[in-house]
Amino acid sequence: MLRTATHDTSIVTVEFDTGAKARFHAIWLRDNALDPETRAPGNGQRLITIGDIPANVSVSAAEVVNGDLSVTFQPESKTVTFPAVWLADHVYDRDQTLQAGRIAPGITTWERGIDAPSSDWTEVHTNQTTKRSWLAAVAEFGFAKLTGGPTEPESLLKVADLFGYVRETNYGPYFEVRTEVNPTNLAYTGLGLQAHTDNPYRDPVPTLQILYCLENSAEGGDSIVVDGFRAAEKLREQNPDGFALLAGYPARFEYKGSDGVCLRSRRPMIELSPDGELIGIRFNNRSSAPFVDVPFDQMEAYYAAYRQLGDIIDDPAMGVSFKLESGESFIVDNTRILHARLGYSGAGSRWLQGCYADKDGLLSTLAAMEMAQPEAAE
Ligand code: FE2
């Protein structure tokens, strides 16, 4: 509910019943009008362009009607109602924290010692609450396990079906991770792999990866996940200038390990939104290309920061490790979480299948479930 509304020609100021006040600009309110000529009633999509709004838009009246805000815009002489709840949800007249490298709301960073979020295969397929908490774990922690699944090949595709679609690449809809005699990629050998994000040479990168275990009787081969956002936070604390270098200049990544494929990207190792929110990590020693976008007199400092970030990532205190059994899988947010594996020996066998999928689809499924069942929120 609103208590009061005052205005001049370009700004409306409202006071909520909580006592909080907020200002809204005339152009902002007109652009966001909720009437059926501005927003399609069915799908909520905007029907007007910015050019359809008169450049000299102004407010000629603003008053509280039944607790909501009624505004009349000129020169259209158009009166629109804005529900108080809607206004409260869309306040932008507030102190915005703009610290570079800040973590978005809803994300919890972690190190070794947390319990790996884990759900049961049958439960996520039959119980909406379990499915929702599994999706929510990926959103908050960037990874989650699934246990008790089938051991047939291609079962990983059913994991993607839970929230969206497989993202097919030149590796196919999915790829096999087991020892090959002449591997096209080091992932297909028994070597240990440093923690990395996958495919930084793509733009955009695959935002989710699913790794599904079908056999794992080999010695070793444990999976390790590291929170790249926590690593970035640590680098920022230890070496703010180095953090700024890794965030401020593009790295280069490249993959041309098979015929007809030459993937290249020019993106930073630490990616920030324009207002400083941490939105992505790219870290992969195997596919880093020569860095040529860092100024000459900054290159040594850039490398020092790169080394420092690598040391943080390699620190055993950072990683959560587990050994997947057959029928178990995990999903990682590939824009945030690095994954690694210990080396494994030729004794026994290790067979995983991997695929990519899109995080926007997962977050969409989660948000739609939260909207449909807000009372189930934790
Ligand atoms: Fe990988």
CSV table of C-alpha atoms and ligand atoms in Angstrom, one decimal:
chain,number,residue,atom,x,y,z
A,1,MET,CA,0.0,0.0,0.0
A,2,LEU,CA,1.1,3.6,-0.7
A,3,ARG,CA,0.6,6.4,1.8
A,4,THR,CA,1.4,9.4,-0.4
A,5,ALA,CA,2.4,10.3,-3.9
A,6,THR,CA,3.9,13.6,-5.0
A,7,HIS,CA,5.3,14.7,-8.3
A,8,ASP,CA,6.9,17.3,-10.5
A,9,THR,CA,6.9,16.9,-14.3
A,10,SER,CA,9.7,14.4,-14.5
A,11,ILE,CA,9.7,12.6,-11.1
A,12,VAL,CA,7.1,10.8,-9.0
A,13,THR,CA,7.9,10.3,-5.3
A,14,VAL,CA,5.9,7.7,-3.4
A,15,GLU,CA,5.9,6.7,0.2
A,16,PHE,CA,5.0,3.1,1.1
A,17,ASP,CA,3.1,2.2,4.2
A,18,THR,CA,6.4,0.9,5.6
A,19,GLY,CA,7.6,4.5,5.6
A,20,ALA,CA,10.1,3.8,2.8
A,21,LYS,CA,10.2,6.4,0.0
A,22,ALA,CA,11.2,5.9,-3.6
A,23,ARG,CA,11.4,8.1,-6.7
A,24,PHE,CA,10.5,7.0,-10.2
A,25,HIS,CA,11.2,9.0,-13.4
A,26,ALA,CA,8.4,9.9,-15.8
A,27,ILE,CA,10.2,8.1,-18.8
A,28,TRP,CA,10.7,5.0,-16.7
A,29,LEU,CA,7.1,4.8,-15.5
A,30,ARG,CA,5.8,5.4,-19.0
A,31,ASP,CA,8.0,2.7,-20.5
A,32,ASN,CA,6.9,0.3,-17.8
A,33,ALA,CA,3.2,1.1,-18.0
A,34,LEU,CA,1.1,-2.0,-17.4
A,35,ASP,CA,-2.0,-1.1,-19.5
A,36,PRO,CA,-3.0,-3.4,-22.3
A,37,GLU,CA,-1.9,-0.9,-25.0
A,38,THR,CA,1.6,-1.0,-23.6
A,39,ARG,CA,1.9,-4.6,-22.4
A,40,ALA,CA,0.2,-7.6,-24.1
A,41,PRO,CA,-2.3,-9.0,-21.5
A,42,GLY,CA,-1.6,-12.6,-22.5
A,43,ASN,CA,2.2,-12.9,-22.5
A,44,GLY,CA,3.2,-9.6,-20.8
A,45,GLN,CA,5.4,-8.6,-23.7
A,46,ARG,CA,5.9,-4.9,-24.4
A,47,LEU,CA,3.9,-3.7,-27.4
A,48,ILE,CA,5.7,-0.3,-27.8
A,49,THR,CA,9.2,0.7,-28.7
A,50,ILE,CA,11.2,3.4,-27.0
A,51,GLY,CA,10.5,5.6,-30.0
A,52,ASP,CA,6.8,5.3,-29.4
A,53,ILE,CA,7.2,7.2,-26.2
A,54,PRO,CA,7.1,11.0,-26.7
A,55,ALA,CA,10.6,12.5,-26.0
A,56,ASN,CA,8.9,15.2,-24.0
A,57,VAL,CA,6.9,12.8,-21.8
A,58,SER,CA,5.9,14.3,-18.5
A,59,VAL,CA,3.7,13.7,-15.5
A,60,SER,CA,0.7,15.9,-15.0
A,61,ALA,CA,-0.9,14.1,-12.1
A,62,ALA,CA,0.1,11.4,-9.6
A,63,GLU,CA,-2.1,10.2,-6.8
A,64,VAL,CA,-2.8,7.3,-4.5
A,65,VAL,CA,-6.0,5.4,-5.5
A,66,ASN,CA,-7.0,2.4,-3.4
A,67,GLY,CA,-3.4,2.2,-2.1
A,68,ASP,CA,-1.9,2.1,-5.6
A,69,LEU,CA,-0.3,4.8,-7.8
A,70,SER,CA,-2.3,6.4,-10.6
A,71,VAL,CA,-0.2,8.5,-13.0
A,72,THR,CA,-1.3,10.7,-15.9
A,73,PHE,CA,1.3,11.2,-18.6
A,74,GLN,CA,1.4,14.1,-21.1
A,75,PRO,CA,1.3,14.8,-24.0
A,76,GLU,CA,-0.6,11.6,-24.4
A,77,SER,CA,-3.1,12.4,-21.6
A,78,LYS,CA,-2.8,8.8,-20.6
A,79,THR,CA,-3.6,7.6,-17.1
A,80,VAL,CA,-2.0,4.3,-15.9
A,81,THR,CA,-2.2,2.5,-12.5
A,82,PHE,CA,0.9,1.0,-10.9
A,83,PRO,CA,0.1,-1.5,-8.1
A,84,ALA,CA,2.0,-0.6,-4.9
A,85,VAL,CA,3.4,-4.2,-4.7
A,86,TRP,CA,4.7,-3.9,-8.3
A,87,LEU,CA,6.4,-0.6,-7.5
A,88,ALA,CA,7.9,-2.0,-4.3
A,89,ASP,CA,9.3,-4.9,-6.3
A,90,HIS,CA,10.9,-2.6,-8.9
A,91,VAL,CA,12.5,0.2,-6.7
A,92,TYR,CA,15.7,1.4,-8.2
A,93,ASP,CA,16.1,4.6,-6.1
A,94,ARG,CA,18.5,2.9,-3.6
A,95,ASP,CA,22.1,2.6,-2.7
A,96,GLN,CA,23.5,0.1,-5.2
A,97,THR,CA,26.6,-1.7,-4.0
A,98,LEU,CA,29.0,-1.6,-6.9
A,99,GLN,CA,32.1,-3.3,-5.5
A,100,ALA,CA,33.9,-5.0,-8.3
A,101,GLY,CA,33.8,-8.7,-8.0
A,102,ARG,CA,30.8,-8.9,-5.7
A,103,ILE,CA,28.7,-12.1,-5.6
A,104,ALA,CA,25.1,-12.0,-6.8
A,105,PRO,CA,22.3,-12.5,-4.3
A,106,GLY,CA,21.3,-16.1,-3.9
A,107,ILE,CA,24.8,-17.4,-4.6
A,108,THR,CA,26.8,-19.0,-1.7
A,109,THR,CA,30.5,-19.6,-2.3
A,110,TRP,CA,32.2,-22.5,-0.6
A,111,GLU,CA,35.4,-24.5,0.0
A,112,ARG,CA,36.2,-28.0,1.1
A,113,GLY,CA,34.2,-29.1,4.1
A,114,ILE,CA,30.7,-28.4,2.7
A,115,ASP,CA,28.6,-31.5,2.1
A,116,ALA,CA,28.1,-32.0,-1.7
A,117,PRO,CA,24.5,-31.3,-2.5
A,118,SER,CA,23.0,-34.6,-3.6
A,119,SER,CA,19.6,-35.9,-4.5
A,120,ASP,CA,18.3,-39.3,-5.4
A,121,TRP,CA,17.5,-40.1,-9.1
A,122,THR,CA,14.0,-41.6,-8.5
A,123,GLU,CA,13.1,-38.8,-6.1
A,124,VAL,CA,14.0,-35.9,-8.5
A,125,HIS,CA,11.9,-37.7,-11.1
A,126,THR,CA,8.8,-38.2,-8.9
A,127,ASN,CA,8.9,-35.6,-6.2
A,128,GLN,CA,8.6,-31.9,-7.2
A,129,THR,CA,10.0,-30.7,-3.9
A,130,THR,CA,13.2,-32.8,-4.3
A,131,LYS,CA,13.6,-31.7,-7.9
A,132,ARG,CA,13.3,-28.1,-6.9
A,133,SER,CA,15.9,-28.4,-4.1
A,134,TRP,CA,18.2,-30.1,-6.6
A,135,LEU,CA,17.8,-27.3,-9.1
A,136,ALA,CA,18.1,-24.7,-6.3
A,137,ALA,CA,21.4,-26.3,-5.2
A,138,VAL,CA,22.9,-25.8,-8.7
A,139,ALA,CA,21.7,-22.2,-8.6
A,140,GLU,CA,23.2,-21.5,-5.2
A,141,PHE,CA,26.3,-23.7,-5.0
A,142,GLY,CA,27.0,-24.3,-8.6
A,143,PHE,CA,26.9,-28.1,-8.5
A,144,ALA,CA,24.9,-31.0,-7.3
A,145,LYS,CA,25.1,-34.8,-7.4
A,146,LEU,CA,22.5,-37.3,-8.4
A,147,THR,CA,22.7,-40.8,-7.0
A,148,GLY,CA,20.9,-44.1,-7.6
A,149,GLY,CA,20.4,-43.6,-11.3
A,150,PRO,CA,20.3,-46.2,-14.1
A,151,THR,CA,23.6,-47.6,-15.4
A,152,GLU,CA,22.6,-47.7,-19.1
A,153,PRO,CA,24.5,-45.5,-21.6
A,154,GLU,CA,22.8,-42.2,-22.5
A,155,SER,CA,21.2,-41.9,-19.0
A,156,LEU,CA,22.8,-38.5,-18.8
A,157,LEU,CA,20.4,-37.2,-21.4
A,158,LYS,CA,17.6,-37.8,-19.0
A,159,VAL,CA,19.3,-35.5,-16.5
A,160,ALA,CA,19.2,-32.7,-19.0
A,161,ASP,CA,15.5,-33.6,-19.7
A,162,LEU,CA,14.7,-32.7,-16.1
A,163,PHE,CA,15.1,-29.0,-16.8
A,164,GLY,CA,15.9,-28.3,-20.4
A,165,TYR,CA,17.9,-29.5,-23.4
A,166,VAL,CA,21.3,-30.9,-24.3
A,167,ARG,CA,23.6,-28.4,-25.9
A,168,GLU,CA,25.1,-30.3,-28.8
A,169,THR,CA,28.6,-29.4,-29.9
A,170,ASN,CA,31.3,-30.8,-32.3
A,171,TYR,CA,31.8,-33.5,-29.7
A,172,GLY,CA,28.2,-34.6,-30.4
A,173,PRO,CA,25.1,-34.6,-28.1
A,174,TYR,CA,27.4,-36.2,-25.5
A,175,PHE,CA,30.9,-37.5,-25.3
A,176,GLU,CA,32.6,-40.5,-23.8
A,177,VAL,CA,35.2,-40.0,-21.1
A,178,ARG,CA,37.4,-43.1,-21.0
A,179,THR,CA,40.9,-44.0,-22.0
A,180,GLU,CA,41.6,-43.9,-25.7
A,181,VAL,CA,44.8,-45.0,-27.4
A,182,ASN,CA,45.0,-41.9,-29.6
A,183,PRO,CA,43.0,-39.3,-27.8
A,184,THR,CA,41.7,-36.2,-29.6
A,185,ASN,CA,41.5,-34.6,-26.2
A,186,LEU,CA,43.6,-35.1,-23.0
A,187,ALA,CA,40.3,-35.7,-21.1
A,188,TYR,CA,40.2,-39.1,-22.8
A,189,THR,CA,43.4,-40.4,-21.2
A,190,GLY,CA,44.1,-41.7,-17.7
A,191,LEU,CA,46.0,-38.5,-16.8
A,192,GLY,CA,44.9,-36.4,-13.9
A,193,LEU,CA,43.5,-33.1,-15.0
A,194,GLN,CA,44.0,-29.8,-13.2
A,195,ALA,CA,40.7,-28.1,-12.1
A,196,HIS,CA,39.3,-26.3,-15.1
A,197,THR,CA,36.2,-25.0,-16.7
A,198,ASP,CA,35.2,-26.7,-19.9
A,199,ASN,CA,35.4,-25.3,-23.4
A,200,PRO,CA,36.5,-21.7,-22.7
A,201,TYR,CA,37.3,-21.6,-26.4
A,202,ARG,CA,33.6,-21.4,-27.1
A,203,ASP,CA,31.7,-18.1,-27.0
A,204,PRO,CA,29.3,-18.5,-25.3
A,205,VAL,CA,30.7,-21.4,-23.2
A,206,PRO,CA,28.4,-24.3,-22.4
A,207,THR,CA,26.9,-23.1,-19.1
A,208,LEU,CA,26.2,-26.5,-17.6
A,209,GLN,CA,28.1,-29.8,-17.8
A,210,ILE,CA,26.7,-33.2,-16.7
A,211,LEU,CA,29.2,-36.0,-16.0
A,212,TYR,CA,27.5,-39.4,-15.6
A,213,CYS,CA,29.4,-42.5,-14.4
A,214,LEU,CA,28.6,-45.9,-15.9
A,215,GLU,CA,31.6,-47.8,-14.6
A,216,ASN,CA,34.3,-46.8,-12.1
A,217,SER,CA,36.3,-49.8,-10.9
A,218,ALA,CA,39.7,-48.2,-11.7
A,219,GLU,CA,42.1,-47.0,-9.0
A,220,GLY,CA,41.7,-43.3,-8.5
A,221,GLY,CA,39.7,-41.2,-10.9
A,222,ASP,CA,38.0,-39.3,-8.1
A,223,SER,CA,36.2,-36.1,-9.1
A,224,ILE,CA,37.0,-32.8,-7.6
A,225,VAL,CA,35.0,-29.6,-7.8
A,226,VAL,CA,36.3,-26.1,-6.9
A,227,ASP,CA,34.3,-23.0,-6.5
A,228,GLY,CA,35.8,-20.5,-9.0
A,229,PHE,CA,33.9,-17.6,-7.5
A,230,ARG,CA,35.4,-18.3,-4.1
A,231,ALA,CA,38.8,-18.5,-5.8
A,232,ALA,CA,38.2,-15.2,-7.4
A,233,GLU,CA,37.1,-13.7,-4.0
A,234,LYS,CA,40.3,-14.9,-2.5
A,235,LEU,CA,42.4,-13.5,-5.3
A,236,ARG,CA,40.7,-10.1,-4.9
A,237,GLU,CA,41.4,-10.1,-1.1
A,238,GLN,CA,45.0,-11.1,-1.6
A,239,ASN,CA,45.9,-9.2,-4.7
A,240,PRO,CA,43.3,-6.6,-5.8
A,241,ASP,CA,45.5,-5.3,-8.6
A,242,GLY,CA,46.0,-8.8,-9.9
A,243,PHE,CA,42.2,-9.5,-9.7
A,244,ALA,CA,41.7,-6.3,-11.7
A,245,LEU,CA,44.1,-7.5,-14.4
A,246,LEU,CA,42.5,-10.9,-14.9
A,247,ALA,CA,39.1,-9.2,-15.0
A,248,GLY,CA,40.2,-6.3,-17.1
A,249,TYR,CA,41.9,-7.9,-20.0
A,250,PRO,CA,40.8,-10.7,-22.3
A,251,ALA,CA,42.6,-14.0,-22.2
A,252,ARG,CA,42.6,-16.2,-25.4
A,253,PHE,CA,41.5,-19.8,-25.7
A,254,GLU,CA,41.7,-22.1,-28.6
A,255,TYR,CA,40.9,-25.7,-29.6
A,256,LYS,CA,41.8,-27.3,-32.9
A,257,GLY,CA,42.3,-30.9,-31.9
A,258,SER,CA,40.2,-32.5,-34.5
A,259,ASP,CA,39.7,-32.1,-38.3
A,260,GLY,CA,37.4,-29.2,-39.3
A,261,VAL,CA,37.3,-27.6,-35.9
A,262,CYS,CA,39.0,-24.4,-34.9
A,263,LEU,CA,37.4,-22.8,-32.0
A,264,ARG,CA,38.7,-19.5,-30.6
A,265,SER,CA,37.6,-17.0,-28.0
A,266,ARG,CA,38.8,-13.8,-26.5
A,267,ARG,CA,37.4,-13.5,-23.1
A,268,PRO,CA,38.6,-12.7,-19.5
A,269,MET,CA,39.5,-15.4,-17.0
A,270,ILE,CA,37.4,-13.4,-14.4
A,271,GLU,CA,34.3,-11.9,-16.0
A,272,LEU,CA,32.4,-9.1,-14.4
A,273,SER,CA,29.2,-7.5,-15.4
A,274,PRO,CA,29.4,-3.8,-16.4
A,275,ASP,CA,28.5,-2.8,-12.8
A,276,GLY,CA,31.0,-5.2,-11.2
A,277,GLU,CA,29.1,-8.4,-10.4
A,278,LEU,CA,31.1,-11.6,-10.8
A,279,ILE,CA,29.5,-13.5,-13.6
A,280,GLY,CA,32.0,-16.0,-14.9
A,281,ILE,CA,35.3,-17.8,-14.6
A,282,ARG,CA,37.3,-19.3,-17.4
A,283,PHE,CA,40.3,-21.4,-16.4
A,284,ASN,CA,41.8,-24.1,-18.5
A,285,ASN,CA,45.5,-24.7,-18.9
A,286,ARG,CA,45.0,-27.1,-21.8
A,287,SER,CA,43.2,-24.7,-24.1
A,288,SER,CA,44.8,-21.3,-23.2
A,289,ALA,CA,46.2,-19.6,-26.3
A,290,PRO,CA,48.9,-17.0,-26.2
A,291,PHE,CA,47.6,-13.9,-24.4
A,292,VAL,CA,48.1,-10.9,-26.7
A,293,ASP,CA,45.6,-8.4,-25.3
A,294,VAL,CA,47.5,-7.5,-22.2
A,295,PRO,CA,49.6,-4.4,-22.4
A,296,PHE,CA,53.3,-5.1,-22.5
A,297,ASP,CA,54.1,-3.4,-19.2
A,298,GLN,CA,51.3,-5.3,-17.5
A,299,MET,CA,52.1,-8.8,-18.8
A,300,GLU,CA,54.4,-9.9,-15.9
A,301,ALA,CA,51.8,-8.8,-13.3
A,302,TYR,CA,49.1,-10.5,-15.3
A,303,TYR,CA,51.0,-13.7,-15.2
A,304,ALA,CA,51.7,-13.3,-11.5
A,305,ALA,CA,48.0,-13.0,-10.9
A,306,TYR,CA,47.2,-16.0,-13.2
A,307,ARG,CA,49.7,-18.0,-11.2
A,308,GLN,CA,48.2,-16.8,-7.9
A,309,LEU,CA,44.7,-17.8,-9.1
A,310,GLY,CA,46.0,-21.2,-10.1
A,311,ASP,CA,47.6,-21.7,-6.7
A,312,ILE,CA,44.3,-20.8,-5.0
A,313,ILE,CA,42.5,-23.3,-7.3
A,314,ASP,CA,45.0,-26.0,-6.6
A,315,ASP,CA,44.9,-25.6,-2.9
A,316,PRO,CA,43.5,-28.8,-1.4
A,317,ALA,CA,41.6,-26.7,1.1
A,318,MET,CA,39.4,-25.5,-1.8
A,319,GLY,CA,38.1,-28.7,-3.5
A,320,VAL,CA,35.3,-31.0,-2.7
A,321,SER,CA,36.0,-34.5,-3.8
A,322,PHE,CA,34.0,-37.6,-4.3
A,323,LYS,CA,34.3,-40.8,-6.3
A,324,LEU,CA,31.3,-41.4,-8.6
A,325,GLU,CA,29.9,-44.9,-8.5
A,326,SER,CA,28.0,-46.3,-11.5
A,327,GLY,CA,24.6,-44.7,-11.8
A,328,GLU,CA,25.9,-41.5,-10.1
A,329,SER,CA,26.4,-38.2,-11.8
A,330,PHE,CA,27.0,-34.6,-11.1
A,331,ILE,CA,26.1,-31.3,-12.8
A,332,VAL,CA,28.3,-28.2,-12.6
A,333,ASP,CA,27.7,-24.6,-13.5
A,334,ASN,CA,30.5,-24.3,-16.0
A,335,THR,CA,30.6,-20.5,-15.7
A,336,ARG,CA,31.6,-20.8,-12.1
A,337,ILE,CA,32.7,-24.3,-10.9
A,338,LEU,CA,35.9,-25.9,-11.9
A,339,HIS,CA,36.2,-29.6,-12.1
A,340,ALA,CA,39.2,-31.9,-11.9
A,341,ARG,CA,39.9,-35.6,-11.7
A,342,LEU,CA,42.7,-37.5,-10.1
A,343,GLY,CA,44.7,-39.7,-12.4
A,344,TYR,CA,43.6,-43.3,-12.7
A,345,SER,CA,45.4,-46.6,-13.5
A,346,GLY,CA,44.7,-49.1,-16.2
A,347,ALA,CA,43.4,-51.6,-13.7
A,348,GLY,CA,39.7,-51.9,-13.7
A,349,SER,CA,37.7,-49.6,-15.9
A,350,ARG,CA,36.4,-46.0,-15.8
A,351,TRP,CA,33.6,-45.0,-18.1
A,352,LEU,CA,31.8,-41.7,-17.9
A,353,GLN,CA,29.6,-39.9,-20.3
A,354,GLY,CA,29.4,-36.1,-20.4
A,355,CYS,CA,27.2,-33.6,-22.0
A,356,TYR,CA,26.5,-29.9,-21.9
A,357,ALA,CA,23.2,-28.0,-21.3
A,358,ASP,CA,22.1,-24.4,-20.7
A,359,LYS,CA,21.9,-22.8,-17.3
A,360,ASP,CA,19.2,-20.3,-18.4
A,361,GLY,CA,16.9,-23.3,-19.0
A,362,LEU,CA,17.7,-24.7,-15.5
A,363,LEU,CA,17.1,-21.3,-13.8
A,364,SER,CA,13.9,-20.9,-15.8
A,365,THR,CA,12.6,-24.2,-14.7
A,366,LEU,CA,13.5,-23.4,-11.1
A,367,ALA,CA,11.9,-19.9,-11.2
A,368,ALA,CA,8.7,-21.3,-12.8
A,369,MET,CA,8.5,-23.9,-10.0
A,370,GLU,CA,9.0,-21.2,-7.4
A,371,MET,CA,6.3,-19.0,-8.9
A,372,ALA,CA,3.9,-21.9,-9.0
A,373,GLN,CA,4.6,-23.1,-5.5
A,374,PRO,CA,5.9,-20.0,-3.5
A,375,GLU,CA,4.8,-21.6,-0.3
A,376,ALA,CA,7.3,-24.4,-0.7
A,377,ALA,CA,10.2,-21.9,-0.6
A,378,GLU,CA,12.8,-22.8,2.0
B,1,FE2,FE,36.4,-31.1,-18.2
